[in-house]
PDB file of C-alpha atoms in Angstrom:
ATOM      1  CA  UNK A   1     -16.128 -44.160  12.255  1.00 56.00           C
ATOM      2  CA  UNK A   2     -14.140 -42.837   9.024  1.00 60.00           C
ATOM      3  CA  UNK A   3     -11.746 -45.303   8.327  1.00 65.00           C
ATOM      4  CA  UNK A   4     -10.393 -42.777   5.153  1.00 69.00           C
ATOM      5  CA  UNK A   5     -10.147 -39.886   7.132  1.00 65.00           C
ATOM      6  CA  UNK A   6      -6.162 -40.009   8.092  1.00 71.00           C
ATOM      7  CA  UNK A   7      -5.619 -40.528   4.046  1.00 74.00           C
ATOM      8  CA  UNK A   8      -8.234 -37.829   2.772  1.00 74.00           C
ATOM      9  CA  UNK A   9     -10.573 -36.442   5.221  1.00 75.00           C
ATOM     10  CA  UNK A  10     -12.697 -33.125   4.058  1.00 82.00           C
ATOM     11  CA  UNK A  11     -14.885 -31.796   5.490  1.00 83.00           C
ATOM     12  CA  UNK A  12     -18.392 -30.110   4.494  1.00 89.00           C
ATOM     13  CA  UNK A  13     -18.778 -26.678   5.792  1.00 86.00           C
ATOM     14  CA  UNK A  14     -22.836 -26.681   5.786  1.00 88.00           C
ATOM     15  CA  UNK A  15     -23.195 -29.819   8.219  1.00 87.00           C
ATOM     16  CA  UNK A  16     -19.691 -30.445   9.612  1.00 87.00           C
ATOM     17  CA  UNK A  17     -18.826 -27.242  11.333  1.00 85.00           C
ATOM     18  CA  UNK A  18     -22.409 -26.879  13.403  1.00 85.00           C
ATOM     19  CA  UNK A  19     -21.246 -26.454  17.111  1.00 85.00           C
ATOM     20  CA  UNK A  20     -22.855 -28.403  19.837  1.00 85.00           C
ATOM     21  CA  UNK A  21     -24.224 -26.358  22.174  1.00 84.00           C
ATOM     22  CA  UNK A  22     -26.211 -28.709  24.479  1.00 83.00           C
ATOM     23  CA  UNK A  23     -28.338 -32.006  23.891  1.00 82.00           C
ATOM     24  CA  UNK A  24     -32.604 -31.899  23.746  1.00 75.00           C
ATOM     25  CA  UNK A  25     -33.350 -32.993  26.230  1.00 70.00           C
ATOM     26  CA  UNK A  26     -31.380 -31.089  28.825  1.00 69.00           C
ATOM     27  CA  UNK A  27     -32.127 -27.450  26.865  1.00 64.00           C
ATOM     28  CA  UNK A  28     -36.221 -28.121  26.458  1.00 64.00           C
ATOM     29  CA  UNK A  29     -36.194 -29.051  30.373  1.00 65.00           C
ATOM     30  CA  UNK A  30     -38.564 -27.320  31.576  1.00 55.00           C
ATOM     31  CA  UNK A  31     -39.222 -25.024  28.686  1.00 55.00           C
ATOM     32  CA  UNK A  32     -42.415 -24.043  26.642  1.00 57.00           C
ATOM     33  CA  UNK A  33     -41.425 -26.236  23.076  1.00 55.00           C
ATOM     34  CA  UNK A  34     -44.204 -23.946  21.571  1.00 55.00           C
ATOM     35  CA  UNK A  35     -42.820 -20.758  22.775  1.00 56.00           C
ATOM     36  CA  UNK A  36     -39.146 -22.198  21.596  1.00 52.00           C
ATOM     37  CA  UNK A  37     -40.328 -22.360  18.035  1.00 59.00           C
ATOM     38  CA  UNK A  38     -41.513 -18.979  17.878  1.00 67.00           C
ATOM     39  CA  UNK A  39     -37.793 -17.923  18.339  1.00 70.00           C
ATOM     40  CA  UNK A  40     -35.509 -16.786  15.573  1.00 78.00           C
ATOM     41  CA  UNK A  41     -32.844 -18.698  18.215  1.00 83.00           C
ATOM     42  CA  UNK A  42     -32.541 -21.664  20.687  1.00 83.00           C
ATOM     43  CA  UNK A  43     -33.882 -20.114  23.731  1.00 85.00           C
ATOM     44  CA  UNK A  44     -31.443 -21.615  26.034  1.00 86.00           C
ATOM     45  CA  UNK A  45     -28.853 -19.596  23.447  1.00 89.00           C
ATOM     46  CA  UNK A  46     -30.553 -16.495  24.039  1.00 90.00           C
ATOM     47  CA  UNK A  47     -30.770 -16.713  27.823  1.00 90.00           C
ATOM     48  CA  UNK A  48     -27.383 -17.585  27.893  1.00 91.00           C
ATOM     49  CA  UNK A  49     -26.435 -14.056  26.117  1.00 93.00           C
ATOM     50  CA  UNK A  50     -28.822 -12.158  27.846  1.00 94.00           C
ATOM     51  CA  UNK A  51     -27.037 -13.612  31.429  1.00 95.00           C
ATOM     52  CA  UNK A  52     -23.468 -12.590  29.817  1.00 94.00           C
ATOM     53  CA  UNK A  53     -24.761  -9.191  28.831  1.00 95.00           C
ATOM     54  CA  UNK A  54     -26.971  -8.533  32.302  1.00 96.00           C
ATOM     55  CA  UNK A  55     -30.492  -7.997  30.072  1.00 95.00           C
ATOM     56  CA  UNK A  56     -33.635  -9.788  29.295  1.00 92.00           C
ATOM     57  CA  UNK A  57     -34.083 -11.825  26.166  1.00 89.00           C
ATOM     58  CA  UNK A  58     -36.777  -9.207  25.096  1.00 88.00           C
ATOM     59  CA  UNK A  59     -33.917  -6.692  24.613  1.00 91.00           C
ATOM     60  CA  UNK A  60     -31.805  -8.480  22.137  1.00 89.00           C
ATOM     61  CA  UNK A  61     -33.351  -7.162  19.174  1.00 88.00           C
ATOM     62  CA  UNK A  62     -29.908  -8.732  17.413  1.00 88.00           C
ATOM     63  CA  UNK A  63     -26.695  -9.983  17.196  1.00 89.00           C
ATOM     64  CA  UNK A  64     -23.689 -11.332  14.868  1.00 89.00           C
ATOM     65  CA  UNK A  65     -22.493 -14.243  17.011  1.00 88.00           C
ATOM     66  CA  UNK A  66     -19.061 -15.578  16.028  1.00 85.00           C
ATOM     67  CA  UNK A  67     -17.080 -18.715  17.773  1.00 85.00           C
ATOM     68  CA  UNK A  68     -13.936 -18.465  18.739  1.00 85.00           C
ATOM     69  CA  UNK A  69     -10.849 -20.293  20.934  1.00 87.00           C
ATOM     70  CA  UNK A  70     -11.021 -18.451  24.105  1.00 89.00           C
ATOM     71  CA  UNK A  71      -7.739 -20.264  25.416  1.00 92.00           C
ATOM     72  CA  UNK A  72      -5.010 -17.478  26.125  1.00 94.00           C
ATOM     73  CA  UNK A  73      -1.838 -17.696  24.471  1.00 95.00           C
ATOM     74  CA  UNK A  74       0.786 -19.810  26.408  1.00 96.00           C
ATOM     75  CA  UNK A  75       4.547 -20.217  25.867  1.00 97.00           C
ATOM     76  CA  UNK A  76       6.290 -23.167  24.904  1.00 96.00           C
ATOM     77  CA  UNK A  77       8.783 -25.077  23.366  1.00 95.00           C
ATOM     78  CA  UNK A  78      11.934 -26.971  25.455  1.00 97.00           C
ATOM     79  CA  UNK A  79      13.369 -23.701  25.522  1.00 96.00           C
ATOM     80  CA  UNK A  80      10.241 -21.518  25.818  1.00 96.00           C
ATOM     81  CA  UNK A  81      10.814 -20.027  22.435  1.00 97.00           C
ATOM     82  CA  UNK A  82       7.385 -20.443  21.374  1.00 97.00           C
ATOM     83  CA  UNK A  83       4.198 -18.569  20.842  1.00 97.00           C
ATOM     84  CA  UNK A  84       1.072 -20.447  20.844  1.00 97.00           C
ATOM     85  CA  UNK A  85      -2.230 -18.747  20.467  1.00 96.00           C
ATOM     86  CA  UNK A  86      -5.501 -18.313  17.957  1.00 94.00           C
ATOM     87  CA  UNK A  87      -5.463 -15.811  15.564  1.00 94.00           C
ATOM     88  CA  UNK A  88      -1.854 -14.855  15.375  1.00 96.00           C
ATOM     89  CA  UNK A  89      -2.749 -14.323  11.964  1.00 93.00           C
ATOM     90  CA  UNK A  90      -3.373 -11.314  11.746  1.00 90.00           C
ATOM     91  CA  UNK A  91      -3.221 -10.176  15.773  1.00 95.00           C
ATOM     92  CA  UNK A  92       0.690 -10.589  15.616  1.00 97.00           C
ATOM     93  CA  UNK A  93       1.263  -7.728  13.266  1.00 97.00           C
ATOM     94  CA  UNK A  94      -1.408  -5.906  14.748  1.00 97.00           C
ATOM     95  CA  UNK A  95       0.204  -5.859  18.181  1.00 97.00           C
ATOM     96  CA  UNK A  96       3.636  -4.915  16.634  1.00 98.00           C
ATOM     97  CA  UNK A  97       2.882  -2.294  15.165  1.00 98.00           C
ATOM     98  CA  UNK A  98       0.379  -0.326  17.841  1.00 98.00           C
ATOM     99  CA  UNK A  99       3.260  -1.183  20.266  1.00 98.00           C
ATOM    100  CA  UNK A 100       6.170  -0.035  17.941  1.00 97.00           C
ATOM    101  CA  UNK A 101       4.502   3.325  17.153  1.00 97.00           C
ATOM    102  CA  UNK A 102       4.095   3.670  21.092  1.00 97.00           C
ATOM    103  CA  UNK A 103       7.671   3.419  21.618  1.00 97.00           C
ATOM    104  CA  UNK A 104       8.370   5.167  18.600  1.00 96.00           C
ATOM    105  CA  UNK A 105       6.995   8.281  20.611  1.00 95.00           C
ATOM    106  CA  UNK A 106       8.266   7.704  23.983  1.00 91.00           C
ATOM    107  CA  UNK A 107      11.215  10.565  23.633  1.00 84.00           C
ATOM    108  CA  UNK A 108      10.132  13.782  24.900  1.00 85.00           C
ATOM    109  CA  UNK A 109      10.803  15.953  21.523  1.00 87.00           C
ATOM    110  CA  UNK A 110      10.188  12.612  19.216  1.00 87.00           C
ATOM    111  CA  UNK A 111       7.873  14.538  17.056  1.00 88.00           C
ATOM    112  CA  UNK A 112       9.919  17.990  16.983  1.00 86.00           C
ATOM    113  CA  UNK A 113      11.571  17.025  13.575  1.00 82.00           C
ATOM    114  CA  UNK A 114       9.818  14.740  11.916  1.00 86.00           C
ATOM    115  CA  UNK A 115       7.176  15.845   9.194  1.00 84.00           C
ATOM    116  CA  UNK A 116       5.081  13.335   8.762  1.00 89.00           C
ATOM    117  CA  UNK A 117       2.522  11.852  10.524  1.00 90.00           C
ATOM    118  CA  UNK A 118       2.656   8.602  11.887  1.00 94.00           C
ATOM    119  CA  UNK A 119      -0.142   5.712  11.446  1.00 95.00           C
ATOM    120  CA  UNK A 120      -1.527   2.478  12.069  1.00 96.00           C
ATOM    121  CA  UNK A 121      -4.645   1.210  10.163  1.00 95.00           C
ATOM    122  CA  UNK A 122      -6.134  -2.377  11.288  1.00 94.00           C
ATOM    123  CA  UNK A 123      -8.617  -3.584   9.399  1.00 92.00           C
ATOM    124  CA  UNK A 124     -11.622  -5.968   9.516  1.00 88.00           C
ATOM    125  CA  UNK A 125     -12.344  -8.937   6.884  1.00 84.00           C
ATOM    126  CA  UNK A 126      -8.990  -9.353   5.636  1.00 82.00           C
ATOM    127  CA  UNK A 127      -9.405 -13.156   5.599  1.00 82.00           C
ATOM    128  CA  UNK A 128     -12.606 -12.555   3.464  1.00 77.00           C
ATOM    129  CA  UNK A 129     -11.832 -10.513   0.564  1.00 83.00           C
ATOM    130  CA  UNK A 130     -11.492  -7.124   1.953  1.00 87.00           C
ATOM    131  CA  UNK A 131     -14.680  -5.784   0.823  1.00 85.00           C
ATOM    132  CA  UNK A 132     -16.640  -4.547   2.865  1.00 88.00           C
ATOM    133  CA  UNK A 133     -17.710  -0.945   4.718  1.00 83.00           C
ATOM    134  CA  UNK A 134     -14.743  -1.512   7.627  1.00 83.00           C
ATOM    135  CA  UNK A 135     -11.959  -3.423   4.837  1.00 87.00           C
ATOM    136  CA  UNK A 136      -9.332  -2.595   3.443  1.00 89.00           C
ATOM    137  CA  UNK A 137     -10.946  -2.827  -0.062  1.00 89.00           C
ATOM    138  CA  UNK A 138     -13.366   0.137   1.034  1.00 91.00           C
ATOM    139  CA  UNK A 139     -13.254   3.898   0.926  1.00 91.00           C
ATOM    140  CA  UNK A 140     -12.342   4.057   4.648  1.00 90.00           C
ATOM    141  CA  UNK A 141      -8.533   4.632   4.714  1.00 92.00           C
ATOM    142  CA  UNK A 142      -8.280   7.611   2.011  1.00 93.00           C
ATOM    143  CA  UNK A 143     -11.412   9.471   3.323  1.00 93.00           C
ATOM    144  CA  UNK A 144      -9.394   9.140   6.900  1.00 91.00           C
ATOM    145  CA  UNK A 145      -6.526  10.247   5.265  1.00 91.00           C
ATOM    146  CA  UNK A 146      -8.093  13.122   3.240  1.00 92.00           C
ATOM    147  CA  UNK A 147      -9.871  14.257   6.473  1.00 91.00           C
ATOM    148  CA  UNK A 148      -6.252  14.127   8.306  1.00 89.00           C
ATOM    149  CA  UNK A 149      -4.462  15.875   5.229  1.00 87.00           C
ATOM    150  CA  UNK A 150      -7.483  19.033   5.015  1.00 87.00           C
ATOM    151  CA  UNK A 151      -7.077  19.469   8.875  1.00 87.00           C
ATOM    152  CA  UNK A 152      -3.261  20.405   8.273  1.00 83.00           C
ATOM    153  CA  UNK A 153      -2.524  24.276   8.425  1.00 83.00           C
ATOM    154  CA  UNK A 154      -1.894  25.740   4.843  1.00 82.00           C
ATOM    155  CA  UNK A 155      -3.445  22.829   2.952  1.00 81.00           C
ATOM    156  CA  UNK A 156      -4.164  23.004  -0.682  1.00 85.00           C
ATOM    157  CA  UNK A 157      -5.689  21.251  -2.775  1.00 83.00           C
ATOM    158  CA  UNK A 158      -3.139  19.160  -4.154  1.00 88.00           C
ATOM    159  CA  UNK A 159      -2.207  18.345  -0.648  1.00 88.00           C
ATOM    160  CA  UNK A 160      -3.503  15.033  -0.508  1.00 90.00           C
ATOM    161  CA  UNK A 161      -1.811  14.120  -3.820  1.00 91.00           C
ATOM    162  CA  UNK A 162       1.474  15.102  -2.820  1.00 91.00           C
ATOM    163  CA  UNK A 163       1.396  13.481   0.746  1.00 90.00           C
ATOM    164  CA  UNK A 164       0.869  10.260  -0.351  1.00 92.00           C
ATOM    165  CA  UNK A 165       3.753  10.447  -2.797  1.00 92.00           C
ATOM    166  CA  UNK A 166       5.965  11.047  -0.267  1.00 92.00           C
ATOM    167  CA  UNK A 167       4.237   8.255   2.078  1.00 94.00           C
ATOM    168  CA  UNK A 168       5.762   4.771   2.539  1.00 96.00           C
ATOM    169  CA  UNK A 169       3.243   1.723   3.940  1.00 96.00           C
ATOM    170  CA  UNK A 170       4.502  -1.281   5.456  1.00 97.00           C
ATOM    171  CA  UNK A 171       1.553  -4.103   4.988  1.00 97.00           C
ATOM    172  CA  UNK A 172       2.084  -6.402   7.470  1.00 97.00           C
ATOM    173  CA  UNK A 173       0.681  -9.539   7.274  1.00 95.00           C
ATOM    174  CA  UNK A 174       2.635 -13.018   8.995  1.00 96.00           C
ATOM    175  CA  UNK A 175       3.867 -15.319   6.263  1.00 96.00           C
ATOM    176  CA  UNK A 176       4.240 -19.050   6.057  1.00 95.00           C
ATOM    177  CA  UNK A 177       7.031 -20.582   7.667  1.00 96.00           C
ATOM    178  CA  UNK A 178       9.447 -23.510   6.523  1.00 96.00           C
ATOM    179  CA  UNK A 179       7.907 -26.376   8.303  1.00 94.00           C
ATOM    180  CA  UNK A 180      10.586 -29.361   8.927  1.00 92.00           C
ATOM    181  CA  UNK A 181       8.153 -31.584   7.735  1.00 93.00           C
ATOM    182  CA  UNK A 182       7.107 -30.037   4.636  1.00 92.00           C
ATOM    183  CA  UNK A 183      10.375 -28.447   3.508  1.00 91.00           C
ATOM    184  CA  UNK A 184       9.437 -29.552  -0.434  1.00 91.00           C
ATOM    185  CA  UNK A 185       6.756 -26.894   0.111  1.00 89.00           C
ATOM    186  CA  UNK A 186       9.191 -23.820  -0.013  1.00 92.00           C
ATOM    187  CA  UNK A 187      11.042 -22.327  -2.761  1.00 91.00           C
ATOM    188  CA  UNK A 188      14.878 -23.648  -1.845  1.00 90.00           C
ATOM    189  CA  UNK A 189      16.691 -20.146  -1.464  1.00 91.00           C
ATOM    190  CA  UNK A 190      13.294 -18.607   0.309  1.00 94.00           C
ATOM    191  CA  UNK A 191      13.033 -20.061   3.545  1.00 95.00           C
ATOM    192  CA  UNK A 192      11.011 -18.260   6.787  1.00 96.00           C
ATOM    193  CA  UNK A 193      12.213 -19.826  10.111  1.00 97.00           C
ATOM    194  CA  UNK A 194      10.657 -19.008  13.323  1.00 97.00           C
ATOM    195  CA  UNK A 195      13.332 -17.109  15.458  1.00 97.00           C
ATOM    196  CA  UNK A 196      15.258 -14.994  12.843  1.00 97.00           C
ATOM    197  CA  UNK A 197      13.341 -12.053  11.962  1.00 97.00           C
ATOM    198  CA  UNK A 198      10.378 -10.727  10.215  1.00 98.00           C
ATOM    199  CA  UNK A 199      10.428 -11.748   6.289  1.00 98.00           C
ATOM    200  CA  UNK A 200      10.075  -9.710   3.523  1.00 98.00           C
ATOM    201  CA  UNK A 201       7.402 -10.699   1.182  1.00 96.00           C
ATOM    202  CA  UNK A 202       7.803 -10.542  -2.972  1.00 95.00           C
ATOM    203  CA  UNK A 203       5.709 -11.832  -5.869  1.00 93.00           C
ATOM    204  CA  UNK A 204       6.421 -11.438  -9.530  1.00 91.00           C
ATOM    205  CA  UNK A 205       2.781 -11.638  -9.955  1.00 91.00           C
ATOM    206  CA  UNK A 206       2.150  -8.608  -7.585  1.00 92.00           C
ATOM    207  CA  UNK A 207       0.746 -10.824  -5.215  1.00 93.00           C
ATOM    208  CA  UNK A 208       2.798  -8.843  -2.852  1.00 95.00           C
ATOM    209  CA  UNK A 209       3.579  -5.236  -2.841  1.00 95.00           C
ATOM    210  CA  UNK A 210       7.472  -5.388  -2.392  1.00 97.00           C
ATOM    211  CA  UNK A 211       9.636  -3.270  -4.989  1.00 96.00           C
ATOM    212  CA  UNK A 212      13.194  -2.840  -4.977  1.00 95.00           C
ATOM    213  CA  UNK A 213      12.906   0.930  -3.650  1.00 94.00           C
ATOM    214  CA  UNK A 214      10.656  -0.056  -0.564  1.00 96.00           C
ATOM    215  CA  UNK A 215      12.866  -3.032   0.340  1.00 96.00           C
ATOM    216  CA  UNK A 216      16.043  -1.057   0.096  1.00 95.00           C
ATOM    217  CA  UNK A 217      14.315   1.914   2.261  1.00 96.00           C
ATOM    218  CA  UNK A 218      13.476  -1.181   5.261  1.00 97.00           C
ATOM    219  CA  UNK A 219      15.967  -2.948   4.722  1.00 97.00           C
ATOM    220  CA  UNK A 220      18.623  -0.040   5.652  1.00 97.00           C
ATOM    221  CA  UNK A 221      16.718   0.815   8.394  1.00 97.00           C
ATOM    222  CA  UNK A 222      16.880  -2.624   9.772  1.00 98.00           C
ATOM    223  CA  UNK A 223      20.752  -2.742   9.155  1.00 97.00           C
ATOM    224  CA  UNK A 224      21.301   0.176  11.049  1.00 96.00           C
ATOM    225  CA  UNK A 225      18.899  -1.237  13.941  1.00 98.00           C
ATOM    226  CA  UNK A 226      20.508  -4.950  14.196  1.00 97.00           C
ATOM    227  CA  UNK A 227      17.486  -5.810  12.967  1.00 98.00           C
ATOM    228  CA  UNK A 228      17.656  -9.487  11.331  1.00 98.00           C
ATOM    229  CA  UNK A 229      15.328  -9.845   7.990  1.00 98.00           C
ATOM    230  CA  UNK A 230      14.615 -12.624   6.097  1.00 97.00           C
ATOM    231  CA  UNK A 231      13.438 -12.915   2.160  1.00 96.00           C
ATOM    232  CA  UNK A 232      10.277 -15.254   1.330  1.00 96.00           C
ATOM    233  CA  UNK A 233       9.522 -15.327  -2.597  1.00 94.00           C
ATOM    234  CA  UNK A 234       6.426 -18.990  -2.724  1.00 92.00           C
ATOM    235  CA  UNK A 235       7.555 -21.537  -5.637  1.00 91.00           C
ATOM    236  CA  UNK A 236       6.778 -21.113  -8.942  1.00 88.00           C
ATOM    237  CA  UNK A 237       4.726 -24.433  -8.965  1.00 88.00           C
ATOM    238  CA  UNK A 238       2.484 -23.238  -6.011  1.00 87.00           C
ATOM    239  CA  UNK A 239      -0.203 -20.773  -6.103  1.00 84.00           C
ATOM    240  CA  UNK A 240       0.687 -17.796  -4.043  1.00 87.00           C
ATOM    241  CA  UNK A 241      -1.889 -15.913  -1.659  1.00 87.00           C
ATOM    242  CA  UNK A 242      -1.843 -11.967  -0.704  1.00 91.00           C
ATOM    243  CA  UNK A 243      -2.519  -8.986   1.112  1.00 93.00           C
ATOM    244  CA  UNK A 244      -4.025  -6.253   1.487  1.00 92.00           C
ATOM    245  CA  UNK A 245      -0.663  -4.500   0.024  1.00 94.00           C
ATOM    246  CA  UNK A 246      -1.224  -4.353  -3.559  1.00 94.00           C
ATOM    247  CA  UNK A 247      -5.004  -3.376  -3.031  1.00 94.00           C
ATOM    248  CA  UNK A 248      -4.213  -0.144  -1.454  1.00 94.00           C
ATOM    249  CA  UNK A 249      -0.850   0.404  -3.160  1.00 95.00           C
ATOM    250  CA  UNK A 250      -3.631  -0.082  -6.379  1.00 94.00           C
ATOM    251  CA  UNK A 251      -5.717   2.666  -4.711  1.00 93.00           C
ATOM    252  CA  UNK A 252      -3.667   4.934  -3.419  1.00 93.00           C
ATOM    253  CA  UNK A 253      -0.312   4.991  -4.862  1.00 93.00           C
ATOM    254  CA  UNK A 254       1.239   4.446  -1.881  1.00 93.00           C
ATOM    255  CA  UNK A 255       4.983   3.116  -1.830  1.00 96.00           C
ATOM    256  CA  UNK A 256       4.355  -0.053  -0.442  1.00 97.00           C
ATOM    257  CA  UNK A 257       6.719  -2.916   1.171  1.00 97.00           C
ATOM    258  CA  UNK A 258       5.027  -6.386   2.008  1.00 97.00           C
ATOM    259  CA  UNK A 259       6.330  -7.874   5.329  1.00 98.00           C
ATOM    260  CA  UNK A 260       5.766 -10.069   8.057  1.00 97.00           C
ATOM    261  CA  UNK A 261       6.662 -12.819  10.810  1.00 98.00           C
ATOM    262  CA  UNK A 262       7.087 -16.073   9.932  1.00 97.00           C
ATOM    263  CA  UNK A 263       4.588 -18.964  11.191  1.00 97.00           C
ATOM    264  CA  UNK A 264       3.624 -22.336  11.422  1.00 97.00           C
ATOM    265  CA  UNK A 265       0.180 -23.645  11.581  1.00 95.00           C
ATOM    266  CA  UNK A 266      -1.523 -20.890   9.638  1.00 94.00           C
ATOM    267  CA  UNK A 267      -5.171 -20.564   9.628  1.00 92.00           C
ATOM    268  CA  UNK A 268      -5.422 -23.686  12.859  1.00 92.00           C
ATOM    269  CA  UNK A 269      -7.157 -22.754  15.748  1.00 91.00           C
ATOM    270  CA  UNK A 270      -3.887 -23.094  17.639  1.00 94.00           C
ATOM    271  CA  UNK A 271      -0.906 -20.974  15.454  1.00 96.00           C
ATOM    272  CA  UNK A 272       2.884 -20.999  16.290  1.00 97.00           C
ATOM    273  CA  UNK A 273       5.267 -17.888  16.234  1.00 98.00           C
ATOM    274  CA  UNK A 274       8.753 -17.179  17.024  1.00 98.00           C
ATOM    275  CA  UNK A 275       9.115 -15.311  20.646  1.00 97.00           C
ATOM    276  CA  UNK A 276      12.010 -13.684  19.535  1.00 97.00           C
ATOM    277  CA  UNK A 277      10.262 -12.440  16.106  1.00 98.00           C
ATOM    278  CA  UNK A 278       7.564 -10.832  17.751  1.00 98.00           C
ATOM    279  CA  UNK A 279      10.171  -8.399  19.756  1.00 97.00           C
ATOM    280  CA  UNK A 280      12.182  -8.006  16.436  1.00 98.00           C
ATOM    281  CA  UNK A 281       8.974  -6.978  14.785  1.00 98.00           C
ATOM    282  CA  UNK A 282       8.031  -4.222  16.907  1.00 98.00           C
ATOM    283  CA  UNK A 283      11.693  -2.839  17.135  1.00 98.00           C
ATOM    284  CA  UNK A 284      11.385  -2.837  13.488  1.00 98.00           C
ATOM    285  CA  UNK A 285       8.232  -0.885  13.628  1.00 98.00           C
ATOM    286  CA  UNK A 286       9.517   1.299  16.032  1.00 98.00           C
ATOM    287  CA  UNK A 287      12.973   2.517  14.150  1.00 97.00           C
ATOM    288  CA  UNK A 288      10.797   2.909  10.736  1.00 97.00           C
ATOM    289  CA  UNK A 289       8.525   5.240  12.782  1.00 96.00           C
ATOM    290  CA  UNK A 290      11.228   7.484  13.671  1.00 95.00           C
ATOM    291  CA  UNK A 291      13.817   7.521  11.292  1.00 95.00           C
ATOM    292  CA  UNK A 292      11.586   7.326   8.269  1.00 95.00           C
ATOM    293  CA  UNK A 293      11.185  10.755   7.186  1.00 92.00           C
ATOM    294  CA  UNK A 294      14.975  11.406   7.397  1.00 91.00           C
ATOM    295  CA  UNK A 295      16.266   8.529   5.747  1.00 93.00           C
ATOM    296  CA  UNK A 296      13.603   9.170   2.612  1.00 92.00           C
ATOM    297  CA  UNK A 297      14.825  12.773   2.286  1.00 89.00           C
ATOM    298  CA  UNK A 298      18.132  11.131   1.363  1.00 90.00           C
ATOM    299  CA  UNK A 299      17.030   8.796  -1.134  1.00 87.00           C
ATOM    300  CA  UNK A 300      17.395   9.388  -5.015  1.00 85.00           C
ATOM    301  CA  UNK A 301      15.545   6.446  -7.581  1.00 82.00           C
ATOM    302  CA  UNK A 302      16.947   6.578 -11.031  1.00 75.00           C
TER     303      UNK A 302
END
């Protein structure tokens, strides 16, 4: 019907994106029209979450109601190398990390010398800003980490100060990939592939988080691992998006290193990962978990 749309097609996010649930004729079968107009929502809507839910209509007071593929993630590629799923952006980092602190503590005495504690915060409206009671732009991860800090025998009250300046956060967030298609879009020495390794993230802008002390710190302990990493600094003639890195690094004070797997397809309902990375991710995640607090007792910045 659009003729234009393979050269320029855009679309209008107020009337293009409505989904289409059923037709007229086949969801007022039946029904009471009047009744139906009375609703804040499409009765045959309501029923249908009141069915998935095992209630009546009349006890949905209710609801935030987001759409979203449902399709699991499958494995492809001619060599099954491939991850294809929804959402990998952000649920790929997520996963690695809640994994690699598991394994982190799977020794029996894995804790006995280490003295710091180990955490993973995931956080909600990333894609929107950040801002909001359950984001990373809110109040949520220093009161958590206050509350942790004042339940720590012998603390003072300079204990919060002086635990986060000997923290270290890795904000991990999956990067853009080199597409073989698009390989103008990349800065020529900063490549992402799929298959070789999580990427560290830098921005002269402070887009990213990344200094030269938190890259050395992960990048040793990724030597010493076999862990492959790759370097991803966007072109100076393209605009360069970011994390929630910098916003808490802002807040906090935290050392901070940006990272994250490389990917094609970002933001699609359908995105594509490496296999391979996702293991080397959560190894990665794993080793900084436990050797952390040994190798940072070692380390002397000028």
């Amino acid at each position: 019907m659009d003729r234009s749309a393979n050269e320029a097609f855009k679309f209008n996010k107020e009337v293009h994106l409505t989904p289409i649930l059923a037709t007229i004729d086949k969801a007022l079968n039946g029904a009471d029209k009047d009744d139906a107009k009375k609703l804040p929502h499409h009765p045959v809507l309501l029923e249908r979450i009141a069915k998935q839910l095992g209630v009546s209509v009349g006890d949905i007071s209710d609801f935030e109601l987001c759409l979203y593929d449902t399709q699991k993630a499958t494995i492809g590629g001619l060599l099954n190398e491939l991850v294809y799923a929804a959402r990998l952006d952000n649920l790929n980092s997520s996963y690695c990390a809640i994994e690699g602190l598991i394994n982190s503590l799977s020794g029996e005495h894995a804790l006995e010398d280490d003295s710091h504690v180990r955490l993973v915060a995931l956080f909600d409206n990333e894609e929107v800003g950040s801002t909001s009671a359950y984001g990373a732009n809110s109040a949520l991860l220093e009161s958590s980490l206050r509350r942790i800090q004042a339940s720590c025998d012998g603390a003072s009250m300079a204990s919060f100060e002086e635990a986060v300046a000997n923290s270290y956060m890795i904000s991990s967030d999956v990067t853009h990939a080199v597409h073989p298609n698009y390989g103008e879009k990349h800065e020529e020495n900063h490549r992402p592939e799929l298959q070789k390794g999580p990427a560290i993230k830098s921005n002269a802008n402070q887009r990213y988080a990344t200094t030269s002390v938190t890259s050395t710190i992960l990048k040793d302990i990724a030597q010493r691992n076999g862990i492959p990493l790759q370097e991803f600094v966007v072109r100076n003639d393209c605009p360069c998006g970011s994390t929630i890195g910098p916003m808490l690094s802002a807040q906090l004070g935290l050392r901070t290193i940006d990272i994250g797997n490389p990917l094609l397809a970002m933001h699609s309902i359908r995105e594509v990962c490496g296999a391979d990375d996702v293991g080397l991710m959560v190894k990665l995640f794993e080793h900084f978990f436990a050797e952390f607090a040994a190798l940072d007792a070692k380390i002397n910045v000028d």
